[in-house]
Amino acid sequence: MKSEHIPKATIARLATYIQVLSEFKREGTDVVSSERLAEACSVNSSQIRKDLAYFGEFGVRGVGYYVQDLITSIKRSLGIDRAWNCGLVGVGNLGRALLRHREFSRKGFIIRGAFDCDPYKIGEIVEGMEIVCSRQLPAKVKELSLEIGIITTPPERAQRAANYLVGAGIKGIINFAPSRISVPSHIHLEYVDFFHHFYAAAFHIRFAEHQE
Amino acid sequence: MKSEHIPKATIARLATYIQVLSEFKREGTDVVSSERLAEACSVNSSQIRKDLAYFGEFGVRGVGYYVQDLITSIKRSLGIDRAWNCGLVGVGNLGRALLRHREFSRKGFIIRGAFDCDPYKIGEIVEGMEIVCSRQLPAKVKELSLEIGIITTPPERAQRAANYLVGAGIKGIINFAPSRISVPSHIHLEYVDFFHHFYAAAFHIRFAEHQE
DNA sequence: TTGGGAATGTGAATTTTTTAACAATTCTTC
DNA sequence: GAAGAATTGTTAAAAAATTCACATTCCCAA
């Protein structure tokens, strides 16, 4: 198959596949069938084969998928076979937690700059990184080759942070702040909102109760 | 319309609607049309009307929706018109950040218990809350009427945390740890994985470059 | 070297979700 | 109080995503 438009849901599932495949690898499994992978991911096995088909042919008929090869192939397909330099704007509780989160660099997203507009925070060192004034974004984005901006400001300051980042020439933005922002269409924008998972849980729990 | 099966995507959008409606409210807007709300949420206006129709009729034909009423109606529909007691297992970086995150209680998800199995952490006070040994979960879940469990352990300990929570009689679990877990089917389980947003960003940025 | 078993990749069928279109309802103005 | 403008709720159409089903390919053993 290869290419064309790829559903958002496929990308999300590929992330899951990598996670589960990495676990298989740790357990010493070398080869896995779509059936077995599907079970571990709670999806349909055709789904997996379809998802992979968007990017190429990675399996061996009659055999299955070589775990390590598949991880490598998926990573290459997603563009995470290399490191991405990120800048984080807004060093509050959440921002600090992300700065300290080991998983970021382990997954290839290296946070190279931390920015805030609070004079009390500027100059402070977090995880070996000096917090820099947001106004310096244009200079720093170039200097550090930042490509992805992470917004962890309070909601009312998210748009301004986005403006700084866009002006500085960032390529994509991941917005953790609970507010909608607008950016030019060539900038890729993702919203992270883990509260909707809480809403979903609340809804389903209450619905289940209502059923009894 | 009312009821039947409700798409996951609808729940996620309702969360967005609440967010945007709250902003409208803050700005002093009393009434809003599905068209205007749709634009602010970057969705189709039929989509909004359809999403709402799952739960009832909340608008006035020829007029639109009363902002405050709609917020209230959506919250009631989702089951977030009351507080939910949560327990958090795994007080690492991410766990601490969530414990300190004001937004939780503001949105009605009250974290009433913090649990960890590390003897060095037990007894420590975070945000006015004492960290308790995970083994005490059964007692505490009852005592504090906890309904939702939040897992923020390292991946290898997520399943054990889930087992404790399920054994203690929790109703739903939100897993922030990057690993798949299995729970009985009557427990509602949500995975929070913000890395897939990073993957999506990486993928789209690289794809855009490839297009030029 | 051939045949049987296994599992992929993919076209077709199905299901689900989204969008369009419009009848029904409400408000406003004359 | 009737006509016109606005906007919902809902049915029908379109589009998209998922699942099925199977021909194709590969491995292994006899």
XYZ file of C-alpha atoms (C1' of nucleotides) in Angstrom:
484
model
C 0.000 0.000 0.000
C 2.224 2.815 1.324
C 1.508 6.456 2.130
C -1.632 8.580 1.327
C -3.527 10.023 4.278
C -2.881 8.340 7.618
C -5.566 8.344 10.329
C -4.729 10.004 13.607
C -5.851 6.840 15.372
C -3.243 4.851 13.477
C -0.457 7.036 14.848
C -1.764 6.576 18.369
C -1.884 2.817 17.902
C 1.623 2.691 16.481
C 2.769 4.209 19.762
C 1.077 1.338 21.574
C 2.622 -1.232 19.276
C 6.089 0.105 20.029
C 5.362 -0.084 23.739
C 4.161 -3.663 23.626
C 6.838 -4.781 21.185
C 9.489 -3.355 23.504
C 8.042 -5.467 26.284
C 8.144 -8.554 24.071
C 11.741 -7.774 23.271
C 12.627 -7.475 26.942
C 11.026 -10.876 27.532
C 13.236 -12.322 24.817
C 10.576 -12.881 22.148
C 12.119 -12.601 18.688
C 9.146 -13.146 16.406
C 5.513 -12.228 16.879
C 2.362 -12.698 14.814
C -0.155 -9.918 14.264
C -2.603 -12.112 16.150
C -0.472 -12.220 19.278
C 0.457 -8.553 19.112
C -3.202 -7.689 18.592
C -4.206 -9.538 21.724
C -1.612 -7.730 23.811
C -2.788 -4.374 22.461
C -6.509 -5.199 22.667
C -7.125 -4.540 18.995
C -8.030 -6.564 15.935
C -5.194 -8.263 14.082
C -6.286 -6.885 10.709
C -6.090 -3.480 12.269
C -2.431 -3.999 12.943
C -1.678 -5.270 9.468
C -3.622 -2.349 7.958
C -1.847 0.190 10.148
C 1.530 -1.161 9.133
C 0.547 -1.344 5.475
C 0.336 2.464 5.366
C 4.097 2.513 5.715
C 5.305 -0.589 3.941
C 5.674 -4.347 4.264
C 7.465 -5.312 7.431
C 6.429 -8.899 8.013
C 7.235 -12.293 6.584
C 4.271 -14.346 5.362
C 3.885 -17.603 7.171
C 6.193 -16.366 9.913
C 5.173 -13.073 11.444
C 7.194 -10.009 12.401
C 10.702 -9.899 13.769
C 10.252 -7.891 16.955
C 13.395 -5.789 16.779
C 12.986 -5.132 13.050
C 9.403 -4.072 13.511
C 10.269 -1.652 16.305
C 12.937 -0.135 14.078
C 10.579 0.050 11.101
C 7.781 1.700 13.048
C 10.181 4.208 14.558
C 11.544 5.070 11.152
C 8.010 5.373 9.765
C 7.024 7.798 12.496
C 10.199 9.804 12.187
C 11.454 8.949 15.656
C 14.553 7.172 14.456
C 16.422 10.343 15.364
C 16.426 12.886 18.199
C 14.102 15.900 18.251
C 15.088 19.092 20.049
C 12.326 20.566 22.163
C 11.842 23.814 24.065
C 9.519 24.059 27.037
C 7.659 27.275 27.839
C 6.178 27.707 31.314
C 8.094 26.216 34.214
C 5.304 25.556 36.715
C 4.490 22.247 38.397
C 3.741 20.434 35.202
C 6.640 22.008 33.320
C 9.088 20.968 36.022
C 7.718 17.432 36.049
C 8.234 17.162 32.309
C 11.757 18.591 32.565
C 12.560 15.894 35.096
C 10.814 13.132 33.203
C 13.496 10.718 32.042
C 11.234 9.178 29.458
C 11.540 12.197 27.171
C 15.181 11.830 26.325
C 14.831 8.057 26.377
C 12.241 8.365 23.615
C 14.328 10.821 21.631
C 12.644 14.083 22.571
C 15.396 16.145 24.131
C 14.300 19.205 26.048
C 17.144 21.631 25.400
C 15.597 24.889 26.553
C 13.297 25.952 29.416
C 11.572 29.343 29.208
C 9.447 31.423 31.520
C 8.502 35.091 31.815
C 8.514 35.192 35.611
C 11.598 37.192 36.725
C 11.787 35.139 39.928
C 12.211 31.951 37.942
C 14.628 33.244 35.304
C 18.150 32.105 36.095
C 17.024 29.216 38.238
C 18.520 25.820 37.367
C 16.168 22.881 36.842
C 17.641 19.513 35.935
C 20.887 21.172 34.945
C 19.109 23.624 32.695
C 18.917 27.365 33.238
C 15.474 28.915 32.911
C 15.645 31.625 30.276
C 13.390 34.609 29.606
C 10.708 33.822 26.999
C 11.771 36.878 25.048
C 14.984 35.083 24.186
C 13.109 32.388 22.330
C 13.985 33.580 18.807
C 17.696 33.526 19.572
C 17.568 30.231 21.442
C 15.423 28.395 18.912
C 18.086 29.061 16.298
C 21.055 28.468 18.596
C 19.726 25.125 19.852
C 17.913 24.075 16.642
C 14.639 23.638 18.513
C 11.895 22.102 16.411
C 9.114 21.275 18.845
C 7.681 23.672 21.423
C 6.022 22.414 24.593
C 3.566 24.806 26.220
C 2.999 24.294 29.952
C 1.945 27.810 30.916
C -1.312 28.726 32.624
C -4.135 28.829 30.066
C -4.258 32.599 29.768
C -0.625 32.738 28.707
C -0.687 29.849 26.246
C -1.483 31.954 23.189
C 1.373 34.340 23.887
C 3.748 31.436 24.342
C 2.551 30.051 21.017
C 3.127 33.405 19.342
C 6.693 33.531 20.643
C 7.359 30.008 19.459
C 5.875 30.574 16.019
C 7.753 33.819 15.630
C 10.941 32.043 16.599
C 10.470 29.548 13.785
C 9.361 26.434 15.638
C 7.858 23.651 13.505
C 5.389 22.030 15.869
C 3.687 22.799 19.176
C 2.381 20.524 21.895
C -0.002 22.404 24.121
C -0.486 21.070 27.646
C -2.341 24.218 28.745
C -6.114 23.854 28.997
C -6.943 26.439 26.354
C -7.375 26.557 22.605
C -4.760 28.476 20.692
C -4.399 29.468 17.069
C -1.287 29.134 14.967
C -0.541 29.384 11.239
C -1.566 26.314 9.291
C 1.982 25.216 8.542
C 2.677 24.697 12.253
C 1.631 21.315 13.545
C -0.401 21.660 16.725
C -1.315 18.955 19.241
C -3.415 19.362 22.361
C -2.654 17.244 25.400
C -5.638 17.049 27.694
C -5.562 14.238 30.171
C -8.738 15.446 31.840
C -10.845 14.013 29.091
C -9.691 10.607 30.300
C -11.005 11.488 33.727
C -14.279 12.646 32.201
C -14.542 9.385 30.280
C -13.890 7.398 33.440
C -16.480 9.375 35.397
C -19.005 8.979 32.619
C -18.552 5.249 32.245
C -18.510 4.552 35.953
C -21.723 6.457 36.455
C -23.290 4.909 33.402
C -22.438 1.426 34.696
C -24.050 2.259 38.020
C -27.125 3.511 36.239
C -27.426 0.186 34.405
C -27.697 -1.980 37.496
C -32.250 11.209 20.445
C -30.731 10.409 23.872
C -28.458 7.611 25.033
C -27.414 4.377 23.179
C -23.693 3.901 22.566
C -21.616 7.065 22.714
C -18.374 7.346 20.698
C -15.176 7.867 22.590
C -14.442 10.815 20.333
C -17.651 12.483 21.457
C -16.540 12.387 25.083
C -13.201 13.930 24.149
C -14.961 16.697 22.214
C -17.359 17.427 25.050
C -14.297 18.156 27.162
C -13.217 20.686 24.549
C -16.667 22.237 24.417
C -16.622 22.791 28.177
C -13.209 24.416 27.886
C -14.233 26.789 25.129
C -17.623 27.535 26.658
C -15.917 28.460 29.920
C -13.792 30.905 27.990
C -16.895 32.394 26.359
C -18.455 32.715 29.777
C -15.405 34.513 31.137
C -15.614 36.931 28.203
C -19.221 37.648 29.118
C -20.910 35.865 26.201
C -24.336 34.594 27.262
C -25.583 32.871 24.135
C -23.685 30.999 21.462
C -24.673 29.234 18.241
C -23.353 25.817 17.297
C -21.708 27.549 14.348
C -19.703 29.901 16.529
C -18.801 27.234 19.061
C -17.773 24.934 16.209
C -15.401 27.509 14.828
C -13.727 28.023 18.194
C -13.307 24.264 18.599
C -12.255 23.640 14.989
C -15.034 21.161 14.322
C -18.146 21.010 12.186
C -21.305 22.535 13.645
C -23.379 19.422 12.898
C -20.850 17.529 14.905
C -21.608 19.622 17.934
C -25.345 19.291 17.573
C -24.982 15.540 17.094
C -22.706 15.166 20.099
C -25.162 17.020 22.291
C -28.118 15.074 20.909
C -26.756 11.909 22.499
C -27.611 13.413 25.861
C -30.691 15.526 25.252
C -31.910 18.832 23.859
C -30.045 21.742 25.336
C -30.523 24.526 22.805
C -33.272 26.877 21.715
C -34.135 26.853 18.019
C -33.611 30.140 16.317
C -31.527 31.295 19.262
C -28.651 28.994 20.135
C -27.333 27.733 23.440
C -27.212 29.601 26.740
C -23.552 29.309 27.661
C -23.916 28.693 31.387
C -26.803 26.274 30.897
C -24.891 24.320 28.309
C -21.846 24.001 30.555
C -24.074 22.722 33.328
C -25.861 20.308 31.001
C -22.669 18.858 29.567
C -21.193 18.445 33.030
C -24.290 16.651 34.216
C -24.275 14.458 31.104
C -20.691 13.432 31.713
C -21.229 12.842 35.392
C -18.913 15.614 36.505
C -21.599 17.628 38.249
C -20.230 16.199 41.485
C -16.830 15.475 43.007
C -14.933 12.235 42.408
C -12.520 10.876 44.993
C -9.240 9.675 43.538
C -6.246 7.785 44.863
C -2.808 8.129 43.325
C -0.336 5.248 43.304
C 3.335 5.984 42.641
C 4.701 9.266 43.967
C 7.543 9.938 41.519
C 8.059 13.070 39.452
C 4.838 12.764 37.556
C 2.853 11.686 40.599
C 4.061 14.688 42.571
C 3.207 17.048 39.724
C -0.324 15.686 39.585
C -0.690 15.946 43.376
C 0.272 19.615 43.123
C -1.827 20.287 40.051
C -4.570 22.667 41.130
C -6.688 21.848 38.114
C -7.677 18.462 39.515
C -9.718 19.700 42.427
C -10.951 22.620 40.351
C -12.419 20.123 37.898
C -13.925 17.977 40.628
C -11.367 15.195 40.809
C -10.138 15.273 44.375
C -6.973 13.328 45.089
C -7.555 12.115 48.652
C -4.873 9.481 48.956
C -1.252 9.108 47.797
C 0.348 5.667 47.856
C 3.822 4.296 47.264
C 5.719 1.153 48.206
C 9.091 2.875 48.730
C 9.817 2.922 52.514
C 11.786 6.154 52.073
C 8.737 7.924 50.703
C 6.142 6.540 53.113
C 5.281 9.118 55.734
C 6.482 12.031 53.661
C 3.980 14.882 53.267
C 3.208 16.149 49.764
C 0.709 18.949 49.354
C -0.594 18.358 52.853
C -1.084 14.671 52.161
C 0.821 11.852 53.819
C 2.201 9.192 51.521
C 0.837 5.838 52.628
C 2.069 2.306 51.980
C 0.374 0.712 48.969
C -0.566 -2.276 51.099
C -3.000 -0.058 52.949
C -5.011 0.550 49.807
C -7.935 -1.759 50.700
C -8.463 0.020 54.008
C -8.014 3.494 52.567
C -10.215 2.998 49.523
C -13.092 2.204 51.849
C -12.251 4.848 54.420
C -11.958 7.637 51.849
C -14.562 6.310 49.383
C -12.058 6.333 46.547
C -13.579 5.582 43.168
C -10.852 6.364 40.649
C -7.273 5.127 40.848
C -4.429 7.020 39.186
C -1.340 4.963 38.366
C 1.909 6.922 38.085
C 4.374 4.174 38.938
C 7.246 3.049 36.736
C 5.952 0.720 34.005
C 7.119 -2.488 35.654
C 5.074 -1.769 38.763
C 1.882 -0.634 37.039
C 0.245 -4.052 36.963
C 0.821 -4.588 40.666
C -0.623 -1.165 41.430
C -3.649 -2.064 39.334
C -4.065 -5.331 41.201
C -4.026 -3.524 44.543
C -6.563 -0.995 43.303
C -8.889 -3.608 41.859
C -8.641 -5.715 45.003
C -9.466 -2.667 47.056
C -12.685 -2.162 45.112
C -11.855 0.798 42.918
C -14.258 1.489 40.024
C -11.994 2.999 37.394
C -8.280 3.307 36.674
C -6.316 5.931 34.784
C -2.915 4.588 33.866
C -0.171 7.142 33.234
C 2.539 4.470 33.237
C 3.832 3.478 29.811
C 2.731 -0.148 29.983
C -0.346 -2.154 29.201
C -2.162 -3.639 32.158
C -5.081 -6.021 32.500
C -8.041 -5.579 34.800
C -11.445 -7.266 35.116
C -13.943 -6.076 32.529
C -16.147 -4.246 35.017
C -13.301 -1.834 35.833
C -13.087 1.104 33.488
C -9.527 1.575 32.248
C -8.017 4.579 30.490
C -4.471 4.949 29.243
C -2.842 8.363 29.271
C 0.050 8.493 26.849
C 1.170 11.955 25.896
C 4.072 10.610 23.894
C 1.820 9.686 21.048
C 1.264 13.424 20.601
C 4.999 13.844 20.270
C 5.127 11.003 17.781
C 2.340 12.619 15.788
C 4.159 15.937 15.800
C 7.419 14.324 14.703
C 5.641 12.402 11.985
C 3.807 15.400 10.574
C 6.791 17.724 10.725
C 8.947 15.254 8.886
C 6.195 14.484 6.422
C 5.782 18.195 5.681
C 9.526 18.511 5.068
C 9.414 15.530 2.760
C 6.690 17.204 0.701
C 8.641 20.311 -0.198
C 11.051 -30.941 -4.572
C 6.773 -31.159 -3.331
C 2.924 -30.565 0.031
C 1.045 -28.854 4.292
C 0.747 -25.396 7.748
C 1.089 -20.672 9.063
C 0.579 -15.885 8.709
C 1.010 -11.723 5.875
C -0.925 -8.115 2.743
C -4.970 -6.465 0.597
C -9.585 -5.993 -1.844
C -14.327 -6.239 -0.470
C -17.937 -5.947 3.040
C -19.354 -3.948 7.143
C -19.692 -0.741 10.645
C -19.030 3.648 12.517
C -18.470 8.459 12.292
C -18.949 12.709 10.076
C -21.193 15.991 7.171
C -25.003 17.863 4.631
C -29.644 19.154 4.249
C -33.926 20.450 5.863
C -38.262 20.540 8.568
C -39.493 22.384 13.024
C -39.288 25.919 16.291
C -38.380 30.386 18.261
C -37.695 35.252 18.232
C -38.327 39.876 16.179
C -40.327 43.331 13.646
C -43.891 45.552 11.280
C -50.527 38.406 14.803
C -48.331 37.224 10.456
C -43.962 37.112 7.837
C -39.134 36.653 7.841
C -34.710 35.572 9.820
C -32.077 32.515 12.615
C -30.763 28.244 14.475
C -31.805 23.899 16.470
C -32.666 18.712 16.259
C -32.770 14.987 13.181
C -32.941 12.233 9.049
C -30.438 11.002 5.063
C -26.075 10.877 2.455
C -21.220 10.642 2.359
C -16.883 9.538 4.063
C -13.840 7.102 6.911
C -12.352 3.443 9.705
C -12.598 -1.255 10.958
C -13.168 -6.056 10.190
C -13.578 -10.022 7.273
C -11.927 -13.241 4.113
C -8.765 -15.133 1.197
C -5.103 -15.402 -2.305
C -0.259 -15.141 -1.799
C 3.971 -16.166 0.136
C 7.141 -18.411 3.045
C 9.058 -22.078 5.940
C 9.773 -26.779 7.109
C 9.664 -31.616 6.813
C 9.372 -35.782 4.369
